Amino acid sequence: MLAVRAIIADDHPLFRGALQQAAGSLMPGATVLEAACMADVWALLKQYPGTELVFLDLMMPGTDGFAGLSVLKAEYPDVAVIMISAHEDNLTISRAMALGASAFVPKSAPLGTLSQAIDAVLDGDSWLPDGVELAQGEDTQKLALIARLTPQQLRVLKMIADGLLNKQIAFEMQVQETTVKQHVSAILRKLEVYNRTQAGLLYQSLHQVASSQ
């Protein structure tokens, strides 16, 4: 296996340390970095642009549910993401995969399971735990549309969800209001919705995570 650079993003030091040790043993020669919050992830990705893999805890501070995954894949589409979470229900796993995760590993999984996920992802494949059937409902289909957005469009969508008007968004982004209007039109088209309210509600759904089962 070629040496890779990976980031382990989890806010629990003991789990993060255990995962780093496990990942190091499963990826000989790899550079494994640690992040305790989403801000740390952004800083490391900027500092180490060759990063290939991120182990991302769904409930880590700053992830805002699935929003962190969505932004990460928009900003760094070539970085593979293995979601690590105590939430193991099919809907949560399905939503993560719809938003671009390459694999989903429950925190309760043994080391051998993590090894299978890493091998599959580094080979360019996706990976799921045995017995998981991805949900095909409207919820996951709608979330998958968010993956179509560019980083700028995703930023505009977040501000729409926060209730900002086009003029306010233009000020925040330091662009012309006509540019914002173009972004909004593209967002509505890509998300297959008719108005800003529907688009904002779809973004807000990224924050919803089911209870652990």
Coordinates of N, CA and C in Angstrom, one line a residue, residues 61-174:
P61 N -17.7 18.8 17.0 CA -18.1 20.2 16.9 C -17.7 20.9 15.6
G62 N -18.6 21.6 15.1 CA -18.4 22.3 13.8 C -18.9 21.6 12.6
T63 N -19.3 20.3 12.7 CA -19.8 19.6 11.6 C -21.2 20.0 11.2
D64 N -22.0 20.4 12.2 CA -23.4 20.8 12.0 C -24.1 19.7 11.3
G65 N -24.1 18.5 11.9 CA -24.7 17.3 11.3 C -24.0 17.0 10.0
F66 N -24.7 16.9 8.9 CA -24.1 16.5 7.6 C -23.6 17.7 6.9
A67 N -23.8 18.9 7.4 CA -23.3 20.1 6.7 C -21.8 20.1 6.5
G68 N -21.1 19.6 7.5 CA -19.6 19.6 7.4 C -19.1 18.7 6.3
L69 N -19.8 17.5 6.2 CA -19.4 16.6 5.1 C -19.7 17.2 3.7
S70 N -20.9 17.9 3.6 CA -21.3 18.5 2.4 C -20.3 19.5 1.9
V71 N -19.9 20.4 2.8 CA -18.9 21.4 2.5 C -17.6 20.8 2.2
L72 N -17.2 19.8 2.9 CA -15.8 19.2 2.7 C -15.8 18.6 1.3
K73 N -16.8 17.9 0.9 CA -16.8 17.3 -0.4 C -16.9 18.4 -1.6
A74 N -17.6 19.5 -1.3 CA -17.7 20.6 -2.3 C -16.3 21.2 -2.4
E75 N -15.7 21.5 -1.3 CA -14.4 22.2 -1.4 C -13.2 21.3 -1.8
Y76 N -13.3 20.0 -1.4 CA -12.2 19.1 -1.6 C -12.8 17.8 -2.2
P77 N -13.2 17.8 -3.4 CA -13.9 16.6 -4.0 C -13.0 15.4 -4.2
D78 N -11.7 15.6 -4.2 CA -10.8 14.5 -4.4 C -10.4 13.8 -3.1
V79 N -10.8 14.4 -2.0 CA -10.5 13.8 -0.7 C -11.5 12.8 -0.3
A80 N -11.1 11.6 -0.1 CA -12.1 10.5 0.3 C -12.5 10.7 1.8
V81 N -13.7 10.5 2.1 CA -14.2 10.6 3.5 C -14.8 9.3 4.0
I82 N -14.2 8.9 5.1 CA -14.8 7.7 5.8 C -15.5 8.3 7.1
M83 N -16.8 8.2 7.1 CA -17.6 8.7 8.2 C -17.5 7.7 9.4
I84 N -17.2 8.2 10.6 CA -17.1 7.4 11.8 C -18.2 7.9 12.7
S85 N -19.1 7.0 13.2 CA -20.2 7.6 14.0 C -20.8 6.5 14.9
A86 N -21.3 6.9 16.0 CA -22.1 6.1 16.9 C -23.5 5.9 16.4
H87 N -23.9 6.7 15.4 CA -25.2 6.6 14.8 C -25.1 5.6 13.7
E88 N -25.8 4.5 13.8 CA -25.6 3.3 12.9 C -26.9 3.0 12.2
D89 N -27.9 3.8 12.2 CA -29.1 3.4 11.5 C -29.0 3.6 10.0
N90 N -29.8 2.9 9.3 CA -29.7 2.9 7.8 C -29.9 4.3 7.2
L91 N -30.8 5.1 7.8 CA -31.1 6.4 7.2 C -29.8 7.3 7.4
T92 N -29.2 7.3 8.5 CA -28.0 8.1 8.7 C -26.9 7.7 7.8
I93 N -26.7 6.4 7.6 CA -25.7 5.9 6.7 C -26.0 6.3 5.3
S94 N -27.3 6.2 4.9 CA -27.7 6.5 3.5 C -27.5 8.0 3.2
R95 N -27.8 8.8 4.2 CA -27.6 10.3 4.0 C -26.1 10.6 3.8
A96 N -25.3 10.0 4.6 CA -23.8 10.3 4.5 C -23.3 9.8 3.1
M97 N -23.7 8.7 2.7 CA -23.3 8.2 1.4 C -23.8 9.1 0.2
A98 N -25.1 9.5 0.4 CA -25.7 10.4 -0.6 C -24.9 11.7 -0.8
L99 N -24.3 12.2 0.3 CA -23.6 13.4 0.3 C -22.1 13.3 -0.1
G100 N -21.7 12.1 -0.4 CA -20.4 11.9 -1.0 C -19.4 11.1 -0.1
A101 N -19.8 10.6 1.1 CA -18.9 9.8 1.8 C -18.5 8.5 1.0
S102 N -17.3 8.1 1.2 CA -16.8 6.9 0.5 C -17.1 5.6 1.3
A103 N -17.2 5.8 2.7 CA -17.5 4.7 3.5 C -18.1 5.2 4.8
F104 N -18.8 4.2 5.5 CA -19.4 4.6 6.8 C -19.0 3.4 7.8
V105 N -18.3 3.8 8.9 CA -17.9 2.8 9.8 C -18.4 3.1 11.2
P106 N -19.3 2.3 11.8 CA -19.8 2.5 13.1 C -18.6 2.5 14.1
K107 N -18.8 3.3 15.2 CA -17.7 3.4 16.2 C -17.6 2.0 16.9
S108 N -18.6 1.2 16.9 CA -18.6 0.0 17.6 C -17.9 -1.1 16.8
A109 N -17.5 -0.8 15.5 CA -17.0 -1.8 14.6 C -15.6 -2.3 15.1
P110 N -15.2 -3.5 14.9 CA -13.9 -4.0 15.3 C -12.9 -3.5 14.3
L111 N -11.6 -3.7 14.6 CA -10.5 -3.3 13.8 C -10.5 -3.8 12.4
G112 N -10.9 -5.1 12.3 CA -11.0 -5.7 11.0 C -11.9 -5.0 10.0
T113 N -13.0 -4.5 10.6 CA -14.0 -3.8 9.8 C -13.4 -2.5 9.2
L114 N -12.7 -1.8 10.1 CA -12.0 -0.5 9.7 C -11.0 -0.8 8.6
S115 N -10.3 -1.9 8.7 CA -9.3 -2.3 7.7 C -10.0 -2.5 6.4
Q116 N -11.1 -3.2 6.4 CA -11.9 -3.4 5.1 C -12.3 -2.1 4.5
A117 N -12.7 -1.2 5.3 CA -13.2 0.1 4.8 C -12.0 0.9 4.2
I118 N -10.9 0.9 4.9 CA -9.7 1.6 4.4 C -9.2 1.1 3.1
D119 N -9.1 -0.3 3.0 CA -8.6 -0.9 1.8 C -9.5 -0.6 0.6
A120 N -10.9 -0.6 0.8 CA -11.8 -0.4 -0.3 C -11.7 1.1 -0.7
V121 N -11.6 2.0 0.2 CA -11.6 3.4 -0.2 C -10.3 3.8 -0.9
L122 N -9.2 3.3 -0.4 CA -7.9 3.6 -1.0 C -7.8 2.9 -2.4
D123 N -8.6 1.9 -2.7 CA -8.7 1.3 -4.0 C -9.7 2.0 -4.9
G124 N -10.3 3.1 -4.4 CA -11.2 3.8 -5.2 C -12.7 3.4 -5.1
D125 N -13.0 2.5 -4.2 CA -14.3 1.9 -4.1 C -15.0 2.5 -2.9
S126 N -16.3 2.3 -2.8 CA -17.1 2.6 -1.6 C -17.2 1.4 -0.7
W127 N -17.6 1.6 0.6 CA -17.7 0.5 1.5 C -18.8 0.8 2.5
L128 N -19.6 -0.3 2.8 CA -20.7 -0.2 3.8 C -20.6 -1.4 4.7
P129 N -21.1 -1.3 6.0 CA -21.1 -2.5 6.8 C -22.0 -3.5 6.3
D130 N -21.8 -4.8 6.6 CA -22.6 -5.9 6.2 C -24.1 -5.7 6.6
G131 N -25.0 -6.0 5.7 CA -26.4 -5.9 6.1 C -27.0 -4.5 5.9
V132 N -26.3 -3.5 5.5 CA -26.8 -2.2 5.3 C -27.4 -2.1 3.9
E133 N -28.6 -1.7 3.8 CA -29.3 -1.4 2.6 C -29.6 0.1 2.5
L134 N -29.0 0.8 1.6 CA -29.2 2.2 1.5 C -30.6 2.6 1.2
A135 N -31.1 3.6 1.9 CA -32.5 4.1 1.7 C -32.6 4.8 0.4
Q136 N -33.6 4.6 -0.3 CA -33.8 5.2 -1.6 C -35.0 6.2 -1.6
G137 N -35.4 6.7 -0.5 CA -36.5 7.6 -0.3 C -36.2 9.0 -0.8
E138 N -37.2 9.8 -0.8 CA -37.1 11.2 -1.3 C -36.0 12.0 -0.5
D139 N -35.9 11.7 0.8 CA -35.0 12.4 1.7 C -33.5 12.3 1.2
T140 N -33.1 11.1 0.9 CA -31.7 10.9 0.5 C -31.5 11.3 -1.0
Q141 N -32.6 11.2 -1.8 CA -32.5 11.7 -3.2 C -32.3 13.2 -3.2
K142 N -33.0 13.9 -2.3 CA -32.9 15.3 -2.3 C -31.5 15.8 -1.8
L143 N -31.0 15.1 -0.8 CA -29.7 15.4 -0.2 C -28.6 15.2 -1.3
A144 N -28.8 14.2 -2.1 CA -27.8 13.9 -3.1 C -27.7 15.1 -4.1
L145 N -28.8 15.8 -4.3 CA -28.8 17.0 -5.2 C -27.8 18.1 -4.7
I146 N -27.6 18.1 -3.3 CA -26.8 19.2 -2.8 C -25.3 18.9 -3.2
A147 N -25.0 17.7 -3.5 CA -23.6 17.4 -4.0 C -23.3 18.0 -5.3
R148 N -24.4 18.4 -6.0 CA -24.2 19.1 -7.3 C -23.6 20.5 -7.2
L149 N -23.8 21.1 -6.1 CA -23.5 22.5 -5.9 C -22.0 22.8 -5.8
T150 N -21.6 23.9 -6.4 CA -20.2 24.3 -6.3 C -20.0 24.9 -4.8
P151 N -18.7 25.1 -4.4 CA -18.5 25.7 -3.1 C -19.2 27.0 -2.9
Q152 N -19.1 27.9 -3.9 CA -19.7 29.2 -3.9 C -21.3 29.1 -3.7
Q153 N -21.8 28.2 -4.5 CA -23.3 28.0 -4.4 C -23.7 27.4 -3.1
L154 N -22.9 26.5 -2.5 CA -23.2 26.0 -1.2 C -23.1 27.1 -0.1
R155 N -22.2 28.0 -0.3 CA -22.1 29.1 0.6 C -23.3 30.0 0.5
V156 N -23.8 30.2 -0.7 CA -25.0 31.1 -0.9 C -26.2 30.3 -0.3
L157 N -26.3 29.0 -0.5 CA -27.4 28.3 0.0 C -27.5 28.4 1.5
K158 N -26.3 28.3 2.2 CA -26.3 28.4 3.7 C -26.8 29.8 4.1
M159 N -26.5 30.8 3.4 CA -26.9 32.1 3.8 C -28.4 32.3 3.5
I160 N -28.9 31.6 2.4 CA -30.3 31.6 2.1 C -31.1 31.0 3.3
A161 N -30.5 29.8 3.8 CA -31.1 29.1 4.9 C -31.1 30.0 6.2
D162 N -30.1 30.8 6.3 CA -30.0 31.7 7.5 C -30.9 32.9 7.3
G163 N -31.6 33.1 6.2 CA -32.6 34.1 6.0 C -32.0 35.4 5.4
L164 N -30.8 35.4 4.9 CA -30.2 36.6 4.3 C -30.9 36.9 2.9
L165 N -31.0 38.2 2.6 CA -31.5 38.6 1.3 C -30.3 38.7 0.3
N166 N -30.6 38.8 -0.9 CA -29.6 38.8 -2.0 C -28.6 39.9 -1.7
K167 N -29.1 41.1 -1.3 CA -28.2 42.2 -1.1 C -27.2 41.9 0.1
Q168 N -27.8 41.3 1.1 CA -26.9 40.9 2.3 C -25.9 39.9 1.9
I169 N -26.3 38.9 1.1 CA -25.4 37.9 0.6 C -24.3 38.5 -0.2
A170 N -24.6 39.4 -1.1 CA -23.6 40.1 -1.9 C -22.6 40.8 -1.0
F171 N -23.1 41.4 0.0 CA -22.2 42.1 0.9 C -21.2 41.2 1.6
E172 N -21.8 40.0 2.1 CA -20.9 39.0 2.8 C -19.9 38.4 1.9
M173 N -20.3 38.2 0.6 CA -19.4 37.6 -0.4 C -18.5 38.6 -1.1
Q174 N -18.8 39.9 -1.0 CA -18.1 40.9 -1.7 C -18.2 40.8 -3.2

